[in-house]
Amino acid sequence: MRGRTVRDVNPAQPGDDPDRHSLLDELEQPCATCGGTGSRVDPAWEPWRTRLQELADAARRARQKAGLPPDTPVTGLGQVIGIHGEPGQHPPIDIPPAVVEAERAIDDHMDARPLSYQQEICALCRGAGQVLTDTGNQFIDLLERYGFVRTHPP
């Protein structure tokens, strides 16, 4: 029986047999919570993003109907023309009311963003994207038994 080499511990390298598993393949697996990405999207943002897309589509349609270029940015018009958040201010007469209302709705929606971060570090894998397998936990237990210290709980 041959001893393990550095290649046995390292992940696959160019020229390796794809069917050959490394020691790390036996010790780690992708995190099921984040799918191996190390982060997850806060679910509070999904309905907010969906509504923003609906408002942006409505603003584009209003711009097209008014003969304005649909590919111009659809957010921030209220601030550009000085009507956002200022009662009594009126937009220039050449901007159709449907466009103004669509832009105001987008501005208001932007102000109502969720307070949380869009992406959070995965609590299970702590951003690594990998978690220990049962074999990996047994390996850590063996290392602890011989004086190595576990840096985090399983």
mmCIF file with all atom_site columns, C-alpha atoms in Angstrom:
data_model
loop_
_atom_site.group_PDB
_atom_site.id
_atom_site.type_symbol
_atom_site.label_atom_id
_atom_site.label_alt_id
_atom_site.label_comp_id
_atom_site.label_asym_id
_atom_site.label_entity_id
_atom_site.label_seq_id
_atom_site.pdbx_PDB_ins_code
_atom_site.Cartn_x
_atom_site.Cartn_y
_atom_site.Cartn_z
_atom_site.occupancy
_atom_site.B_iso_or_equiv
_atom_site.pdbx_formal_charge
_atom_site.auth_seq_id
_atom_site.auth_comp_id
_atom_site.auth_asym_id
_atom_site.auth_atom_id
_atom_site.pdbx_PDB_model_num
ATOM 1   C CA . MET A 1 1   ? 0.000   0.000  0.000   1.00 0.00 ? 1   MET A CA 1
ATOM 2   C CA . ARG A 1 2   ? 1.412   3.368  -0.975  1.00 0.00 ? 2   ARG A CA 1
ATOM 3   C CA . GLY A 1 3   ? 1.319   6.450  1.284   1.00 0.00 ? 3   GLY A CA 1
ATOM 4   C CA . ARG A 1 4   ? -0.724  9.505  0.461   1.00 0.00 ? 4   ARG A CA 1
ATOM 5   C CA . THR A 1 5   ? 0.949   12.252 -1.545  1.00 0.00 ? 5   THR A CA 1
ATOM 6   C CA . VAL A 1 6   ? 0.273   15.975 -1.705  1.00 0.00 ? 6   VAL A CA 1
ATOM 7   C CA . ARG A 1 7   ? -1.852  15.357 -4.801  1.00 0.00 ? 7   ARG A CA 1
ATOM 8   C CA . ASP A 1 8   ? -4.116  13.107 -2.705  1.00 0.00 ? 8   ASP A CA 1
ATOM 9   C CA . VAL A 1 9   ? -4.906  16.002 -0.366  1.00 0.00 ? 9   VAL A CA 1
ATOM 10  C CA . ASN A 1 10  ? -5.218  18.772 -2.970  1.00 0.00 ? 10  ASN A CA 1
ATOM 11  C CA . PRO A 1 11  ? -8.277  19.167 -5.171  1.00 0.00 ? 11  PRO A CA 1
ATOM 12  C CA . ALA A 1 12  ? -8.171  17.976 -8.766  1.00 0.00 ? 12  ALA A CA 1
ATOM 13  C CA . GLN A 1 13  ? -5.313  19.316 -10.836 1.00 0.00 ? 13  GLN A CA 1
ATOM 14  C CA . PRO A 1 14  ? -4.817  19.462 -14.608 1.00 0.00 ? 14  PRO A CA 1
ATOM 15  C CA . GLY A 1 15  ? -4.068  16.021 -15.969 1.00 0.00 ? 15  GLY A CA 1
ATOM 16  C CA . ASP A 1 16  ? -5.719  14.197 -13.056 1.00 0.00 ? 16  ASP A CA 1
ATOM 17  C CA . ASP A 1 17  ? -8.109  11.333 -13.609 1.00 0.00 ? 17  ASP A CA 1
ATOM 18  C CA . PRO A 1 18  ? -11.605 12.861 -13.178 1.00 0.00 ? 18  PRO A CA 1
ATOM 19  C CA . ASP A 1 19  ? -12.905 9.678  -11.509 1.00 0.00 ? 19  ASP A CA 1
ATOM 20  C CA . ARG A 1 20  ? -10.190 9.803  -8.837  1.00 0.00 ? 20  ARG A CA 1
ATOM 21  C CA . HIS A 1 21  ? -11.370 11.369 -5.573  1.00 0.00 ? 21  HIS A CA 1
ATOM 22  C CA . SER A 1 22  ? -9.077  13.398 -3.353  1.00 0.00 ? 22  SER A CA 1
ATOM 23  C CA . LEU A 1 23  ? -8.981  13.309 0.423   1.00 0.00 ? 23  LEU A CA 1
ATOM 24  C CA . LEU A 1 24  ? -10.758 16.688 0.511   1.00 0.00 ? 24  LEU A CA 1
ATOM 25  C CA . ASP A 1 25  ? -13.661 15.206 -1.456  1.00 0.00 ? 25  ASP A CA 1
ATOM 26  C CA . GLU A 1 26  ? -14.153 12.776 1.410   1.00 0.00 ? 26  GLU A CA 1
ATOM 27  C CA . LEU A 1 27  ? -13.868 15.452 4.114   1.00 0.00 ? 27  LEU A CA 1
ATOM 28  C CA . GLU A 1 28  ? -15.893 18.317 2.638   1.00 0.00 ? 28  GLU A CA 1
ATOM 29  C CA . GLN A 1 29  ? -19.042 18.779 0.638   1.00 0.00 ? 29  GLN A CA 1
ATOM 30  C CA . PRO A 1 30  ? -20.853 21.832 -0.763  1.00 0.00 ? 30  PRO A CA 1
ATOM 31  C CA . CYS A 1 31  ? -23.017 23.582 1.808   1.00 0.00 ? 31  CYS A CA 1
ATOM 32  C CA . ALA A 1 32  ? -26.684 22.685 1.340   1.00 0.00 ? 32  ALA A CA 1
ATOM 33  C CA . THR A 1 33  ? -27.901 26.006 2.761   1.00 0.00 ? 33  THR A CA 1
ATOM 34  C CA . CYS A 1 34  ? -26.131 28.286 0.262   1.00 0.00 ? 34  CYS A CA 1
ATOM 35  C CA . GLY A 1 35  ? -25.491 25.780 -2.522  1.00 0.00 ? 35  GLY A CA 1
ATOM 36  C CA . GLY A 1 36  ? -21.732 26.196 -2.173  1.00 0.00 ? 36  GLY A CA 1
ATOM 37  C CA . THR A 1 37  ? -21.688 29.950 -2.822  1.00 0.00 ? 37  THR A CA 1
ATOM 38  C CA . GLY A 1 38  ? -20.893 31.008 0.756   1.00 0.00 ? 38  GLY A CA 1
ATOM 39  C CA . SER A 1 39  ? -23.706 33.542 0.840   1.00 0.00 ? 39  SER A CA 1
ATOM 40  C CA . ARG A 1 40  ? -27.438 33.689 0.525   1.00 0.00 ? 40  ARG A CA 1
ATOM 41  C CA . VAL A 1 41  ? -29.832 36.338 -0.728  1.00 0.00 ? 41  VAL A CA 1
ATOM 42  C CA . ASP A 1 42  ? -32.103 37.761 1.942   1.00 0.00 ? 42  ASP A CA 1
ATOM 43  C CA . PRO A 1 43  ? -35.648 36.687 0.973   1.00 0.00 ? 43  PRO A CA 1
ATOM 44  C CA . ALA A 1 44  ? -37.023 40.136 1.925   1.00 0.00 ? 44  ALA A CA 1
ATOM 45  C CA . TRP A 1 45  ? -35.400 41.552 -1.211  1.00 0.00 ? 45  TRP A CA 1
ATOM 46  C CA . GLU A 1 46  ? -37.169 39.287 -3.735  1.00 0.00 ? 46  GLU A CA 1
ATOM 47  C CA . PRO A 1 47  ? -40.617 40.960 -3.626  1.00 0.00 ? 47  PRO A CA 1
ATOM 48  C CA . TRP A 1 48  ? -38.928 44.381 -3.577  1.00 0.00 ? 48  TRP A CA 1
ATOM 49  C CA . ARG A 1 49  ? -36.911 43.545 -6.727  1.00 0.00 ? 49  ARG A CA 1
ATOM 50  C CA . THR A 1 50  ? -40.001 42.097 -8.425  1.00 0.00 ? 50  THR A CA 1
ATOM 51  C CA . ARG A 1 51  ? -41.960 45.285 -7.752  1.00 0.00 ? 51  ARG A CA 1
ATOM 52  C CA . LEU A 1 52  ? -39.054 47.443 -8.956  1.00 0.00 ? 52  LEU A CA 1
ATOM 53  C CA . GLN A 1 53  ? -39.011 45.531 -12.252 1.00 0.00 ? 53  GLN A CA 1
ATOM 54  C CA . GLU A 1 54  ? -42.777 46.034 -12.618 1.00 0.00 ? 54  GLU A CA 1
ATOM 55  C CA . LEU A 1 55  ? -42.393 49.774 -12.010 1.00 0.00 ? 55  LEU A CA 1
ATOM 56  C CA . ALA A 1 56  ? -39.449 50.028 -14.426 1.00 0.00 ? 56  ALA A CA 1
ATOM 57  C CA . ASP A 1 57  ? -41.446 48.228 -17.133 1.00 0.00 ? 57  ASP A CA 1
ATOM 58  C CA . ALA A 1 58  ? -44.402 50.582 -16.557 1.00 0.00 ? 58  ALA A CA 1
ATOM 59  C CA . ALA A 1 59  ? -42.092 53.604 -16.809 1.00 0.00 ? 59  ALA A CA 1
ATOM 60  C CA . ARG A 1 60  ? -40.611 52.313 -20.075 1.00 0.00 ? 60  ARG A CA 1
ATOM 61  C CA . ARG A 1 61  ? -44.089 51.795 -21.524 1.00 0.00 ? 61  ARG A CA 1
ATOM 62  C CA . ALA A 1 62  ? -45.104 55.321 -20.449 1.00 0.00 ? 62  ALA A CA 1
ATOM 63  C CA . ARG A 1 63  ? -41.969 56.744 -22.057 1.00 0.00 ? 63  ARG A CA 1
ATOM 64  C CA . GLN A 1 64  ? -42.584 54.829 -25.289 1.00 0.00 ? 64  GLN A CA 1
ATOM 65  C CA . LYS A 1 65  ? -46.214 55.951 -25.407 1.00 0.00 ? 65  LYS A CA 1
ATOM 66  C CA . ALA A 1 66  ? -45.082 59.557 -24.937 1.00 0.00 ? 66  ALA A CA 1
ATOM 67  C CA . GLY A 1 67  ? -42.478 59.222 -27.697 1.00 0.00 ? 67  GLY A CA 1
ATOM 68  C CA . LEU A 1 68  ? -39.527 59.446 -25.318 1.00 0.00 ? 68  LEU A CA 1
ATOM 69  C CA . PRO A 1 69  ? -36.517 57.111 -25.730 1.00 0.00 ? 69  PRO A CA 1
ATOM 70  C CA . PRO A 1 70  ? -37.307 53.934 -23.736 1.00 0.00 ? 70  PRO A CA 1
ATOM 71  C CA . ASP A 1 71  ? -33.652 53.070 -23.145 1.00 0.00 ? 71  ASP A CA 1
ATOM 72  C CA . THR A 1 72  ? -32.899 56.139 -21.022 1.00 0.00 ? 72  THR A CA 1
ATOM 73  C CA . PRO A 1 73  ? -32.608 55.511 -17.276 1.00 0.00 ? 73  PRO A CA 1
ATOM 74  C CA . VAL A 1 74  ? -36.005 55.265 -15.643 1.00 0.00 ? 74  VAL A CA 1
ATOM 75  C CA . THR A 1 75  ? -35.004 56.101 -12.080 1.00 0.00 ? 75  THR A CA 1
ATOM 76  C CA . GLY A 1 76  ? -34.220 59.447 -10.601 1.00 0.00 ? 76  GLY A CA 1
ATOM 77  C CA . LEU A 1 77  ? -36.295 61.639 -12.918 1.00 0.00 ? 77  LEU A CA 1
ATOM 78  C CA . GLY A 1 78  ? -38.082 63.137 -9.925  1.00 0.00 ? 78  GLY A CA 1
ATOM 79  C CA . GLN A 1 79  ? -34.791 64.336 -8.529  1.00 0.00 ? 79  GLN A CA 1
ATOM 80  C CA . VAL A 1 80  ? -33.508 65.525 -11.904 1.00 0.00 ? 80  VAL A CA 1
ATOM 81  C CA . ILE A 1 81  ? -36.540 67.716 -12.573 1.00 0.00 ? 81  ILE A CA 1
ATOM 82  C CA . GLY A 1 82  ? -36.829 68.793 -8.935  1.00 0.00 ? 82  GLY A CA 1
ATOM 83  C CA . ILE A 1 83  ? -40.240 67.380 -8.034  1.00 0.00 ? 83  ILE A CA 1
ATOM 84  C CA . HIS A 1 84  ? -39.383 64.481 -5.725  1.00 0.00 ? 84  HIS A CA 1
ATOM 85  C CA . GLY A 1 85  ? -40.367 65.121 -2.155  1.00 0.00 ? 85  GLY A CA 1
ATOM 86  C CA . GLU A 1 86  ? -41.302 68.757 -2.734  1.00 0.00 ? 86  GLU A CA 1
ATOM 87  C CA . PRO A 1 87  ? -45.046 69.406 -2.461  1.00 0.00 ? 87  PRO A CA 1
ATOM 88  C CA . GLY A 1 88  ? -46.321 72.093 -4.805  1.00 0.00 ? 88  GLY A CA 1
ATOM 89  C CA . GLN A 1 89  ? -43.540 71.564 -7.342  1.00 0.00 ? 89  GLN A CA 1
ATOM 90  C CA . HIS A 1 90  ? -44.712 70.721 -10.831 1.00 0.00 ? 90  HIS A CA 1
ATOM 91  C CA . PRO A 1 91  ? -42.764 69.044 -13.610 1.00 0.00 ? 91  PRO A CA 1
ATOM 92  C CA . PRO A 1 92  ? -42.021 70.857 -16.848 1.00 0.00 ? 92  PRO A CA 1
ATOM 93  C CA . ILE A 1 93  ? -45.074 70.909 -19.099 1.00 0.00 ? 93  ILE A CA 1
ATOM 94  C CA . ASP A 1 94  ? -43.432 68.812 -21.852 1.00 0.00 ? 94  ASP A CA 1
ATOM 95  C CA . ILE A 1 95  ? -43.096 65.702 -19.638 1.00 0.00 ? 95  ILE A CA 1
ATOM 96  C CA . PRO A 1 96  ? -46.319 63.633 -19.778 1.00 0.00 ? 96  PRO A CA 1
ATOM 97  C CA . PRO A 1 97  ? -48.050 63.029 -16.409 1.00 0.00 ? 97  PRO A CA 1
ATOM 98  C CA . ALA A 1 98  ? -47.918 59.222 -16.875 1.00 0.00 ? 98  ALA A CA 1
ATOM 99  C CA . VAL A 1 99  ? -44.112 59.376 -17.105 1.00 0.00 ? 99  VAL A CA 1
ATOM 100 C CA . VAL A 1 100 ? -43.906 61.659 -14.072 1.00 0.00 ? 100 VAL A CA 1
ATOM 101 C CA . GLU A 1 101 ? -46.129 59.325 -12.013 1.00 0.00 ? 101 GLU A CA 1
ATOM 102 C CA . ALA A 1 102 ? -44.139 56.256 -13.065 1.00 0.00 ? 102 ALA A CA 1
ATOM 103 C CA . GLU A 1 103 ? -40.898 57.969 -12.106 1.00 0.00 ? 103 GLU A CA 1
ATOM 104 C CA . ARG A 1 104 ? -42.322 59.130 -8.770  1.00 0.00 ? 104 ARG A CA 1
ATOM 105 C CA . ALA A 1 105 ? -43.427 55.553 -8.020  1.00 0.00 ? 105 ALA A CA 1
ATOM 106 C CA . ILE A 1 106 ? -39.903 54.307 -8.747  1.00 0.00 ? 106 ILE A CA 1
ATOM 107 C CA . ASP A 1 107 ? -38.351 56.988 -6.548  1.00 0.00 ? 107 ASP A CA 1
ATOM 108 C CA . ASP A 1 108 ? -40.744 56.146 -3.700  1.00 0.00 ? 108 ASP A CA 1
ATOM 109 C CA . HIS A 1 109 ? -40.038 52.443 -4.122  1.00 0.00 ? 109 HIS A CA 1
ATOM 110 C CA . MET A 1 110 ? -36.278 53.073 -4.028  1.00 0.00 ? 110 MET A CA 1
ATOM 111 C CA . ASP A 1 111 ? -36.773 54.879 -0.716  1.00 0.00 ? 111 ASP A CA 1
ATOM 112 C CA . ALA A 1 112 ? -38.622 51.818 0.649   1.00 0.00 ? 112 ALA A CA 1
ATOM 113 C CA . ARG A 1 113 ? -35.740 49.347 0.203   1.00 0.00 ? 113 ARG A CA 1
ATOM 114 C CA . PRO A 1 114 ? -35.466 46.618 2.856   1.00 0.00 ? 114 PRO A CA 1
ATOM 115 C CA . LEU A 1 115 ? -33.116 47.550 5.692   1.00 0.00 ? 115 LEU A CA 1
ATOM 116 C CA . SER A 1 116 ? -31.155 44.289 5.547   1.00 0.00 ? 116 SER A CA 1
ATOM 117 C CA . TYR A 1 117 ? -28.194 43.522 3.312   1.00 0.00 ? 117 TYR A CA 1
ATOM 118 C CA . GLN A 1 118 ? -29.127 41.927 -0.021  1.00 0.00 ? 118 GLN A CA 1
ATOM 119 C CA . GLN A 1 119 ? -26.648 39.102 0.499   1.00 0.00 ? 119 GLN A CA 1
ATOM 120 C CA . GLU A 1 120 ? -25.615 37.645 3.806   1.00 0.00 ? 120 GLU A CA 1
ATOM 121 C CA . ILE A 1 121 ? -22.785 35.296 4.628   1.00 0.00 ? 121 ILE A CA 1
ATOM 122 C CA . CYS A 1 122 ? -24.171 31.801 5.052   1.00 0.00 ? 122 CYS A CA 1
ATOM 123 C CA . ALA A 1 123 ? -24.543 31.009 8.747   1.00 0.00 ? 123 ALA A CA 1
ATOM 124 C CA . LEU A 1 124 ? -23.880 27.285 8.279   1.00 0.00 ? 124 LEU A CA 1
ATOM 125 C CA . CYS A 1 125 ? -20.600 27.365 6.321   1.00 0.00 ? 125 CYS A CA 1
ATOM 126 C CA . ARG A 1 126 ? -19.555 30.893 7.421   1.00 0.00 ? 126 ARG A CA 1
ATOM 127 C CA . GLY A 1 127 ? -18.892 31.928 3.828   1.00 0.00 ? 127 GLY A CA 1
ATOM 128 C CA . ALA A 1 128 ? -16.676 28.990 2.877   1.00 0.00 ? 128 ALA A CA 1
ATOM 129 C CA . GLY A 1 129 ? -19.264 27.289 0.683   1.00 0.00 ? 129 GLY A CA 1
ATOM 130 C CA . GLN A 1 130 ? -18.130 23.928 2.057   1.00 0.00 ? 130 GLN A CA 1
ATOM 131 C CA . VAL A 1 131 ? -19.076 21.970 5.178   1.00 0.00 ? 131 VAL A CA 1
ATOM 132 C CA . LEU A 1 132 ? -17.545 18.905 6.743   1.00 0.00 ? 132 LEU A CA 1
ATOM 133 C CA . THR A 1 133 ? -18.889 15.489 5.896   1.00 0.00 ? 133 THR A CA 1
ATOM 134 C CA . ASP A 1 134 ? -19.312 12.834 8.599   1.00 0.00 ? 134 ASP A CA 1
ATOM 135 C CA . THR A 1 135 ? -15.830 11.602 7.673   1.00 0.00 ? 135 THR A CA 1
ATOM 136 C CA . GLY A 1 136 ? -14.525 15.169 7.982   1.00 0.00 ? 136 GLY A CA 1
ATOM 137 C CA . ASN A 1 137 ? -16.009 15.509 11.466  1.00 0.00 ? 137 ASN A CA 1
ATOM 138 C CA . GLN A 1 138 ? -14.409 12.202 12.460  1.00 0.00 ? 138 GLN A CA 1
ATOM 139 C CA . PHE A 1 139 ? -11.085 13.500 11.146  1.00 0.00 ? 139 PHE A CA 1
ATOM 140 C CA . ILE A 1 140 ? -11.441 16.689 13.215  1.00 0.00 ? 140 ILE A CA 1
ATOM 141 C CA . ASP A 1 141 ? -12.254 14.595 16.298  1.00 0.00 ? 141 ASP A CA 1
ATOM 142 C CA . LEU A 1 142 ? -9.065  12.588 15.687  1.00 0.00 ? 142 LEU A CA 1
ATOM 143 C CA . LEU A 1 143 ? -7.012  15.777 15.383  1.00 0.00 ? 143 LEU A CA 1
ATOM 144 C CA . GLU A 1 144 ? -8.533  17.132 18.613  1.00 0.00 ? 144 GLU A CA 1
ATOM 145 C CA . ARG A 1 145 ? -7.695  13.914 20.397  1.00 0.00 ? 145 ARG A CA 1
ATOM 146 C CA . TYR A 1 146 ? -4.029  14.375 19.459  1.00 0.00 ? 146 TYR A CA 1
ATOM 147 C CA . GLY A 1 147 ? -3.780  18.003 20.572  1.00 0.00 ? 147 GLY A CA 1
ATOM 148 C CA . PHE A 1 148 ? -5.057  20.035 17.644  1.00 0.00 ? 148 PHE A CA 1
ATOM 149 C CA . VAL A 1 149 ? -7.750  22.581 18.441  1.00 0.00 ? 149 VAL A CA 1
ATOM 150 C CA . ARG A 1 150 ? -11.030 22.883 16.534  1.00 0.00 ? 150 ARG A CA 1
ATOM 151 C CA . THR A 1 151 ? -11.506 26.482 15.446  1.00 0.00 ? 151 THR A CA 1
ATOM 152 C CA . HIS A 1 152 ? -15.311 26.302 15.246  1.00 0.00 ? 152 HIS A CA 1
ATOM 153 C CA . PRO A 1 153 ? -18.120 23.964 16.272  1.00 0.00 ? 153 PRO A CA 1
ATOM 154 C CA . PRO A 1 154 ? -19.364 21.323 13.804  1.00 0.00 ? 154 PRO A CA 1
#
